[in-house]
Each structure stands twice: as C-alpha cells, then as structure tokens.
Amino acid sequence: MSDAPPFPSPTKRWHTKAQPCGSPSRPEVSAKGKSVLITGGGTTGIGGETARYFAAAGAARIALVGRREKPLADNKAFIESKYPGVEITILSADVTKPGDVEKAFSQFAQAGKIDVLIHSAALIGPREDVTMADGATYLDAIQANLAGAFWVSRYLVQHGAADAVAVAINSWGAHLSLNNDFSSYCVAKMAVYRLWDTVAIANPNLSIFHTQPGVVLTELNLSVGGAESFENVKTDDVSLPASFNLWLASPEARFLRGKFLWCNWDIDELKAQAKELESGPELSIGLVGWPGYSDGKYSDLIISCGGKEHQVHKALEEHKQVVNLPDDDPNAVEIMVYYLYHGGYHAPQHTTSKDQIAQDNTSKPLSPEQLLVREPSTNSTLDGATADFTPSISGPRVISLDLALHAAVYAVAEKYAIHGLKNLAMRKFKRTATEYWDSNDFLEAVRGAYACTADTNRGLKDIVVTILHEHPTLLDKEETQLILKESNMLAYDLVMYARHSNPST
C-alpha cells in the first residue's frame, strides 16, 4: 500500500517504507561483485541501513566510513552475522578533512575500484533565523557540508570505477524554502547539489543522483530538536531511502542520471515516464523560464545539419534566419549548440563492461566516414537545466561511439573556434581512450582522430600516438597494422615519437 502524496509529486503513489523495486532479492538490482563505499555508515542512519541492503543484494565489499568507530563496528558486526560472505571494512574518517578521505578511499580501493558511493554524511548546523544566527557558526556549517562533498567526490574520481555510481543524499531544503530555522543546511545542500553537477560534467561516465531521503528519525534529525520535533510529522521508515539507493545503483535507474529525486516517489511510475524524464529538464534544479536548448522558446535562428534543425538564439550566431552546416557531423553540431547554452555534454551511458568491450572482436570495422558521420535518431536526450547531455545516437552504446563522438566534437569545435568545447572534447577523448586502449573500439577512434582534424592539429593525434607507444602489443593486432598502412602520418608520428623517447636508438 502507498499513501497519497503530502507534497507535489510526479507520481500518484507515495511510499513511506521500502519499495518493491528496491528489494535486494530482485536480480535487476543485484550488487553481486560490487565494491560499495558509504559515508555515514553507522548503525542508526540512512547510510547504515543502505549498507545492509547492499549486503543483502550480494555486494562483494562494503566500506563503512564515519568519525565514530563504535556505530561502524556495530553495523559491521550486524552485517557479518547475517551476510558472512560480504567483506566489511571500517574506515574511521572525518569527510571534511582531505587527509582522512584520501586515506580511506585509497585503502579501500587497494582491492579494487569503487563501484558505488553513497554519500550520507552531513551536518545540520545552527537552527536559527539567518538574520539572527552567529555568522561564524552559520558559515562553518555550510563549509563543513560543502567540504565533505568536495573531498568525497574528488577521491571517488581518483579511486572509482570508470562508470561508478554516486548517490548524494541531499534534502528538500535545496529546492524548497519552507523553514528559515534550517537555512544554513538548505544553503549548504544547494551548494552541494551544484558541486556534484560540476563533477558530473567533468566526469561524464559517472552516474550521479541527488536524493531527498524522506523524513527519517535518524540520530542526525533527532539531534536538532529531539523526538518531540516530529510528534506531528508523518515520518518514513529508514528502509525507504535504503531501498531507493540500492535501486539507483542499478542499470534500471540510468535514465535519472543527474536528477533530484524524492525517495517517496513510486519507482514503477518513474520508470513509466523514463523517456520524458530522461529527455527533459524535469526533476532538475535550474532557472524557471530560462529559454533552454530543447524547448525553442524565443528562438529566432535555426541551425540545420544532417536533416536536423536546432532552434537557437541570434546571440549565438550572426544575423541570419537559417544557418546550414551540411558538411559537419550532425551529432557533433547538436552537442556544439547544447554546449553554447550549458557549458558541457555527456556521452551515452555504457551498456557493456570493459571486459566485454575488449573481447568483442566481431564488429565490422567502420570507415572514417562511417565513424564520424552517423544518422541522428529521433530520441534526442537533452536536459535543459543541468548540462547533462546525451547525443541522439540510437542502438546499444559501445565505446567507439564515445571516442568517435569526442573526436567529431573536437573537430567541429576547432572549425568554429569554440576553444572551451575543443578542450573539453579532448579531455573526454583522452580519459576514455586511456581507459579502453585494449579494445577494438580504440583502434576505430585512432582512425577518427587522424581523419577528422587538420594535419597540423596535434591535439587528438598526440593522445593516440602516446597510447600506442605505451602499449606496444597493440601493434601486433592486424587492425592496427591495417590502420598504419592507411595512414602514413600515423606511422610517421609513431616513428618520431619513439625516436624522441629513446634518443640513443
């Protein structure tokens, strides 16, 4: 049974305890083999209960991070008694201290990259009117919450898997102004939301979610006013956010990447709205009324490319009604326009693991033209509020589409002198190519890097030459040898790189 929503909700059903879709028994949300790190992982909190759900779902390793060792030890003992096959690690750390966070993350990652992060640690701060609160105390609380998210996100990027999931426990206070007593906490949570957004833009393979966990009688909540503060408030069971967090870590939830979600919302109803939610600004924090890329509001200019029209604004271009770009990659142009509005873009989500990609030798190699020019599908994925963008490429995702897409974006950005986009595309290309150098998809991207940019432009070329030099076994592959025969410049670059790297030879 579910209740009628007491707050505005995108779903008709409203939950106060664990949702069936987040049940650890569902194969779709299995955490088998996963390494999970949870801040605020003690016995009485949301993080602690979430750890139990991941253990029940088959996680291989779980790290419980917190300042106080006893609650962590108690939760470790409980989980090990029920799920003896799960390796539980206690990591004592204050998440506001970079040294503590670095030590905790690096220690846990010694046995393998972190697949899932649940950032639950937080500080309420002074419960006073903003105009009356002590300034130092007020600002210290904001600093503590923001510092925790900053250091946790930084070391997740360093020690997380390439496609790691991060669930940032947030609060309704980030987007609602209901009670000035918690203004310090609300300001902090809004800042934390934006911080994680910037992490997502810089690390497009991460899946980041923001959640309002419900009204749960945790130690943190009780500390700000005691149980009497909740006498007239309908509270939620701690199993509600725990089950929701488990579901968010599954592939089923990828359509909600970057969104702000209340754990009370019905998961089945959200799934039924997947296409609309993934392709629009709903459930995101932004400026209401701002004319976004996807809505075409107040548009007075059309950019046409590859049979697709982009309704934009003349502030972005010259004084024409229509600008045709017939010679450019349609997907790259779509990203270019989006970037001019939002300052970032995301490649499509992974549908295969790195091992699967490395073993996939059955696909027919693409020509440079096929690699760089693909027909756009009608399923454009745009988020007008968060700079979280997936280009309209149909079919299952493979890494070659990432690399080829970044190469094409780089070429378009160079052509139209959009230096920020050019640098961003190069960073994304380098990050993905470095991670997936041992796949056939990387070799296709080598073709693209040499086909889509001018001979004098070294940006992408230097990246692929460096990777080929660092991994000489790639030269044993028949496909690599074919590419070298096709591109005299690549062969020349490799010889010269080797010569300068080993001047005695």
CSV table of N, CA and C in Angstrom, one decimal, residues 269-363:
chain,number,residue,atom,x,y,z
A,269,GLU,N,6.2,4.1,-11.4
A,269,GLU,CA,5.7,5.2,-12.1
A,269,GLU,C,6.8,6.1,-12.8
A,270,LEU,N,7.9,6.2,-12.1
A,270,LEU,CA,9.1,6.9,-12.7
A,270,LEU,C,9.6,6.2,-13.9
A,271,LYS,N,9.6,4.9,-13.8
A,271,LYS,CA,10.1,4.1,-15.0
A,271,LYS,C,9.2,4.2,-16.2
A,272,ALA,N,7.9,4.4,-15.9
A,272,ALA,CA,6.9,4.6,-17.0
A,272,ALA,C,7.1,5.9,-17.7
A,273,GLN,N,7.7,6.8,-17.0
A,273,GLN,CA,8.0,8.2,-17.6
A,273,GLN,C,9.4,8.3,-18.0
A,274,ALA,N,10.1,7.2,-18.2
A,274,ALA,CA,11.6,7.3,-18.5
A,274,ALA,C,11.9,8.1,-19.7
A,275,LYS,N,11.2,8.0,-20.8
A,275,LYS,CA,11.6,8.7,-22.0
A,275,LYS,C,11.4,10.2,-21.8
A,276,GLU,N,10.3,10.6,-21.1
A,276,GLU,CA,10.1,12.1,-20.9
A,276,GLU,C,11.1,12.6,-19.9
A,277,LEU,N,11.3,11.9,-18.8
A,277,LEU,CA,12.2,12.4,-17.8
A,277,LEU,C,13.7,12.5,-18.2
A,278,GLU,N,14.1,11.5,-19.0
A,278,GLU,CA,15.5,11.5,-19.5
A,278,GLU,C,15.7,12.6,-20.5
A,279,SER,N,14.7,13.0,-21.3
A,279,SER,CA,14.9,13.9,-22.4
A,279,SER,C,14.5,15.3,-22.0
A,280,GLY,N,14.1,15.6,-20.8
A,280,GLY,CA,13.7,16.9,-20.5
A,280,GLY,C,14.3,17.5,-19.2
A,281,PRO,N,13.9,18.7,-18.9
A,281,PRO,CA,14.5,19.3,-17.7
A,281,PRO,C,13.8,19.0,-16.4
A,282,GLU,N,12.8,18.2,-16.4
A,282,GLU,CA,12.0,17.8,-15.2
A,282,GLU,C,13.0,17.2,-14.2
A,283,LEU,N,12.6,17.4,-12.9
A,283,LEU,CA,13.4,16.9,-11.7
A,283,LEU,C,14.8,17.4,-11.7
A,284,SER,N,15.0,18.6,-12.2
A,284,SER,CA,16.3,19.2,-12.2
A,284,SER,C,16.2,20.6,-11.5
A,285,ILE,N,17.3,21.1,-11.0
A,285,ILE,CA,17.2,22.4,-10.4
A,285,ILE,C,17.8,23.4,-11.4
A,286,GLY,N,17.1,24.5,-11.7
A,286,GLY,CA,17.6,25.5,-12.7
A,286,GLY,C,16.8,26.7,-12.6
A,287,LEU,N,16.8,27.6,-13.6
A,287,LEU,CA,16.1,28.8,-13.6
A,287,LEU,C,14.8,28.6,-14.3
A,288,VAL,N,13.7,28.8,-13.6
A,288,VAL,CA,12.4,28.6,-14.2
A,288,VAL,C,12.2,29.7,-15.2
A,289,GLY,N,11.8,29.3,-16.5
A,289,GLY,CA,11.5,30.3,-17.5
A,289,GLY,C,12.7,30.6,-18.4
A,290,TRP,N,13.9,30.1,-18.0
A,290,TRP,CA,15.0,30.3,-18.9
A,290,TRP,C,14.8,29.6,-20.2
A,291,PRO,N,15.0,30.3,-21.4
A,291,PRO,CA,14.7,29.6,-22.6
A,291,PRO,C,15.9,28.6,-22.9
A,292,GLY,N,15.5,27.4,-22.8
A,292,GLY,CA,16.5,26.3,-22.9
A,292,GLY,C,16.8,25.9,-24.3
A,293,TYR,N,17.7,25.0,-24.5
A,293,TYR,CA,18.1,24.4,-25.8
A,293,TYR,C,16.9,23.6,-26.4
A,294,SER,N,16.3,22.8,-25.6
A,294,SER,CA,15.3,21.8,-26.1
A,294,SER,C,13.9,22.4,-26.4
A,295,ASP,N,13.6,23.5,-25.8
A,295,ASP,CA,12.2,24.0,-26.0
A,295,ASP,C,12.0,25.0,-27.1
A,296,GLY,N,13.1,25.6,-27.6
A,296,GLY,CA,13.0,26.5,-28.7
A,296,GLY,C,12.3,27.8,-28.4
A,297,LYS,N,12.0,28.1,-27.1
A,297,LYS,CA,11.3,29.3,-26.8
A,297,LYS,C,12.1,30.5,-27.1
A,298,TYR,N,11.4,31.5,-27.7
A,298,TYR,CA,12.0,32.8,-28.2
A,298,TYR,C,13.1,32.6,-29.2
A,299,SER,N,13.1,31.4,-29.9
A,299,SER,CA,14.1,31.2,-30.9
A,299,SER,C,13.9,32.1,-32.1
A,300,ASP,N,15.0,32.7,-32.6
A,300,ASP,CA,15.0,33.5,-33.8
A,300,ASP,C,16.1,33.1,-34.8
A,301,LEU,N,16.6,31.9,-34.7
A,301,LEU,CA,17.6,31.4,-35.6
A,301,LEU,C,17.5,29.8,-35.6
A,302,ILE,N,17.7,29.3,-36.8
A,302,ILE,CA,17.7,27.8,-36.9
A,302,ILE,C,19.1,27.4,-37.5
A,303,ILE,N,19.7,26.4,-36.8
A,303,ILE,CA,20.9,25.8,-37.3
A,303,ILE,C,20.5,24.4,-37.9
A,304,SER,N,20.8,24.2,-39.1
A,304,SER,CA,20.4,22.9,-39.8
A,304,SER,C,21.6,22.1,-40.1
A,305,CYS,N,21.5,20.8,-39.8
A,305,CYS,CA,22.7,19.9,-40.1
A,305,CYS,C,22.1,18.5,-40.1
A,306,GLY,N,22.4,17.7,-41.1
A,306,GLY,CA,22.1,16.3,-41.2
A,306,GLY,C,20.6,16.1,-41.1
A,307,GLY,N,19.8,16.9,-41.6
A,307,GLY,CA,18.3,16.7,-41.6
A,307,GLY,C,17.7,17.1,-40.2
A,308,LYS,N,18.5,17.7,-39.3
A,308,LYS,CA,18.0,18.1,-38.0
A,308,LYS,C,18.1,19.6,-37.9
A,309,GLU,N,17.1,20.2,-37.3
A,309,GLU,CA,17.1,21.6,-37.0
A,309,GLU,C,17.2,21.9,-35.6
A,310,HIS,N,18.0,22.9,-35.2
A,310,HIS,CA,18.2,23.3,-33.8
A,310,HIS,C,17.7,24.8,-33.7
A,311,GLN,N,16.7,25.0,-32.9
A,311,GLN,CA,16.1,26.3,-32.7
A,311,GLN,C,16.9,27.0,-31.6
A,312,VAL,N,17.7,28.1,-32.0
A,312,VAL,CA,18.6,28.8,-31.1
A,312,VAL,C,18.3,30.3,-31.1
A,313,HIS,N,19.2,31.0,-30.6
A,313,HIS,CA,19.0,32.5,-30.5
A,313,HIS,C,20.2,33.2,-31.1
A,314,LYS,N,19.9,34.3,-31.7
A,314,LYS,CA,20.9,35.0,-32.5
A,314,LYS,C,22.1,35.5,-31.7
A,315,ALA,N,22.0,35.5,-30.4
A,315,ALA,CA,23.2,35.9,-29.6
A,315,ALA,C,24.3,34.9,-29.8
A,316,LEU,N,23.9,33.7,-30.3
A,316,LEU,CA,24.9,32.7,-30.5
A,316,LEU,C,25.6,32.7,-31.9
A,317,GLU,N,24.9,33.4,-32.8
A,317,GLU,CA,25.4,33.4,-34.2
A,317,GLU,C,25.3,34.8,-34.9
A,318,GLU,N,25.4,34.8,-36.2
A,318,GLU,CA,25.3,36.1,-36.9
A,318,GLU,C,23.8,36.3,-37.3
A,319,HIS,N,23.6,37.4,-38.0
A,319,HIS,CA,22.2,37.9,-38.3
A,319,HIS,C,21.7,37.2,-39.5
A,320,LYS,N,21.4,36.0,-39.4
A,320,LYS,CA,20.7,35.2,-40.4
A,320,LYS,C,19.5,34.5,-39.8
A,321,GLN,N,18.6,34.0,-40.6
A,321,GLN,CA,17.4,33.3,-40.2
A,321,GLN,C,17.7,31.8,-40.1
A,322,VAL,N,18.5,31.3,-41.0
A,322,VAL,CA,18.9,29.9,-41.1
A,322,VAL,C,20.4,29.7,-41.4
A,323,VAL,N,21.1,28.9,-40.6
A,323,VAL,CA,22.5,28.6,-40.9
A,323,VAL,C,22.5,27.1,-41.2
A,324,ASN,N,23.0,26.8,-42.4
A,324,ASN,CA,23.1,25.4,-42.8
A,324,ASN,C,24.6,24.9,-42.7
A,325,LEU,N,24.8,23.7,-42.1
A,325,LEU,CA,26.1,23.2,-41.9
A,325,LEU,C,26.1,21.8,-42.5
A,326,PRO,N,26.0,21.6,-43.8
A,326,PRO,CA,25.9,20.3,-44.4
A,326,PRO,C,27.1,19.4,-44.3
A,327,ASP,N,28.2,20.0,-44.1
A,327,ASP,CA,29.5,19.2,-44.1
A,327,ASP,C,29.9,18.7,-42.8
A,328,ASP,N,29.2,19.1,-41.7
A,328,ASP,CA,29.6,18.7,-40.4
A,328,ASP,C,28.8,17.5,-39.8
A,329,ASP,N,29.4,16.9,-38.8
A,329,ASP,CA,28.8,15.7,-38.2
A,329,ASP,C,27.5,16.2,-37.4
A,330,PRO,N,26.3,15.7,-37.7
A,330,PRO,CA,25.1,16.1,-37.1
A,330,PRO,C,25.1,16.0,-35.6
A,331,ASN,N,25.7,14.9,-35.1
A,331,ASN,CA,25.7,14.7,-33.6
A,331,ASN,C,26.7,15.7,-33.0
A,332,ALA,N,27.8,16.0,-33.6
A,332,ALA,CA,28.7,17.0,-33.1
A,332,ALA,C,28.1,18.4,-33.1
A,333,VAL,N,27.4,18.7,-34.1
A,333,VAL,CA,26.7,20.0,-34.2
A,333,VAL,C,25.7,20.1,-33.1
A,334,GLU,N,24.9,19.0,-32.8
A,334,GLU,CA,23.9,19.0,-31.8
A,334,GLU,C,24.6,19.3,-30.4
A,335,ILE,N,25.7,18.7,-30.2
A,335,ILE,CA,26.5,18.9,-28.9
A,335,ILE,C,27.0,20.3,-28.9
A,336,MET,N,27.5,20.8,-30.0
A,336,MET,CA,28.1,22.2,-30.0
A,336,MET,C,27.0,23.2,-29.6
A,337,VAL,N,25.8,23.1,-30.2
A,337,VAL,CA,24.7,24.0,-29.8
A,337,VAL,C,24.4,23.9,-28.3
A,338,TYR,N,24.3,22.6,-27.9
A,338,TYR,CA,24.0,22.4,-26.5
A,338,TYR,C,25.0,23.0,-25.6
A,339,TYR,N,26.3,22.8,-25.9
A,339,TYR,CA,27.4,23.3,-25.1
A,339,TYR,C,27.3,24.9,-25.0
A,340,LEU,N,26.9,25.5,-26.1
A,340,LEU,CA,26.9,27.0,-26.0
A,340,LEU,C,25.8,27.5,-25.0
A,341,TYR,N,24.9,26.7,-24.7
A,341,TYR,CA,23.8,27.0,-23.7
A,341,TYR,C,24.2,26.6,-22.3
A,342,HIS,N,24.9,25.4,-22.2
A,342,HIS,CA,25.0,24.8,-20.9
A,342,HIS,C,26.5,24.5,-20.5
A,343,GLY,N,27.4,24.7,-21.4
A,343,GLY,CA,28.8,24.5,-21.0
A,343,GLY,C,29.3,23.1,-20.7
A,344,GLY,N,28.6,22.1,-21.2
A,344,GLY,CA,29.1,20.7,-21.0
A,344,GLY,C,28.2,19.8,-21.8
A,345,TYR,N,28.7,18.5,-21.9
A,345,TYR,CA,27.9,17.5,-22.5
A,345,TYR,C,28.3,16.1,-22.0
A,346,HIS,N,27.4,15.1,-22.1
A,346,HIS,CA,27.7,13.8,-21.7
A,346,HIS,C,27.6,12.9,-22.9
A,347,ALA,N,28.5,11.9,-23.0
A,347,ALA,CA,28.3,10.8,-24.0
A,347,ALA,C,27.3,9.8,-23.5
A,348,PRO,N,26.8,8.9,-24.3
A,348,PRO,CA,25.8,7.9,-23.9
A,348,PRO,C,26.4,7.1,-22.8
A,349,GLN,N,25.4,6.4,-22.0
A,349,GLN,CA,25.8,5.6,-20.9
A,349,GLN,C,26.3,4.2,-21.4
A,350,HIS,N,27.3,3.6,-20.7
A,350,HIS,CA,27.8,2.3,-21.0
A,350,HIS,C,26.7,1.3,-21.0
A,351,THR,N,26.7,0.4,-21.9
A,351,THR,CA,25.8,-0.8,-21.9
A,351,THR,C,26.6,-2.1,-21.8
A,352,THR,N,27.9,-2.0,-21.9
A,352,THR,CA,28.8,-3.1,-21.8
A,352,THR,C,29.9,-2.8,-20.9
A,353,SER,N,30.5,-3.9,-20.3
A,353,SER,CA,31.6,-3.7,-19.4
A,353,SER,C,32.9,-3.6,-20.2
A,354,LYS,N,34.0,-3.1,-19.5
A,354,LYS,CA,35.2,-3.0,-20.2
A,354,LYS,C,35.7,-4.4,-20.8
A,355,ASP,N,35.5,-5.4,-20.0
A,355,ASP,CA,36.0,-6.8,-20.4
A,355,ASP,C,35.2,-7.2,-21.6
A,356,GLN,N,33.9,-7.0,-21.6
A,356,GLN,CA,33.1,-7.3,-22.8
A,356,GLN,C,33.5,-6.6,-24.0
A,357,ILE,N,33.8,-5.3,-23.8
A,357,ILE,CA,34.3,-4.5,-25.0
A,357,ILE,C,35.6,-5.0,-25.5
A,358,ALA,N,36.5,-5.4,-24.6
A,358,ALA,CA,37.8,-5.9,-25.0
A,358,ALA,C,37.7,-7.2,-25.8
A,359,GLN,N,36.7,-8.0,-25.4
A,359,GLN,CA,36.5,-9.3,-26.0
A,359,GLN,C,35.7,-9.3,-27.3
A,360,ASP,N,35.1,-8.1,-27.6
A,360,ASP,CA,34.2,-8.0,-28.8
A,360,ASP,C,35.0,-7.8,-30.0
A,361,ASN,N,35.3,-8.8,-30.8
A,361,ASN,CA,36.1,-8.7,-32.0
A,361,ASN,C,35.2,-9.0,-33.2
A,362,THR,N,33.9,-9.0,-33.1
A,362,THR,CA,33.0,-9.4,-34.1
A,362,THR,C,32.5,-8.3,-35.0
A,363,SER,N,32.6,-7.1,-34.5
A,363,SER,CA,32.0,-6.0,-35.3
A,363,SER,C,32.9,-5.6,-36.5
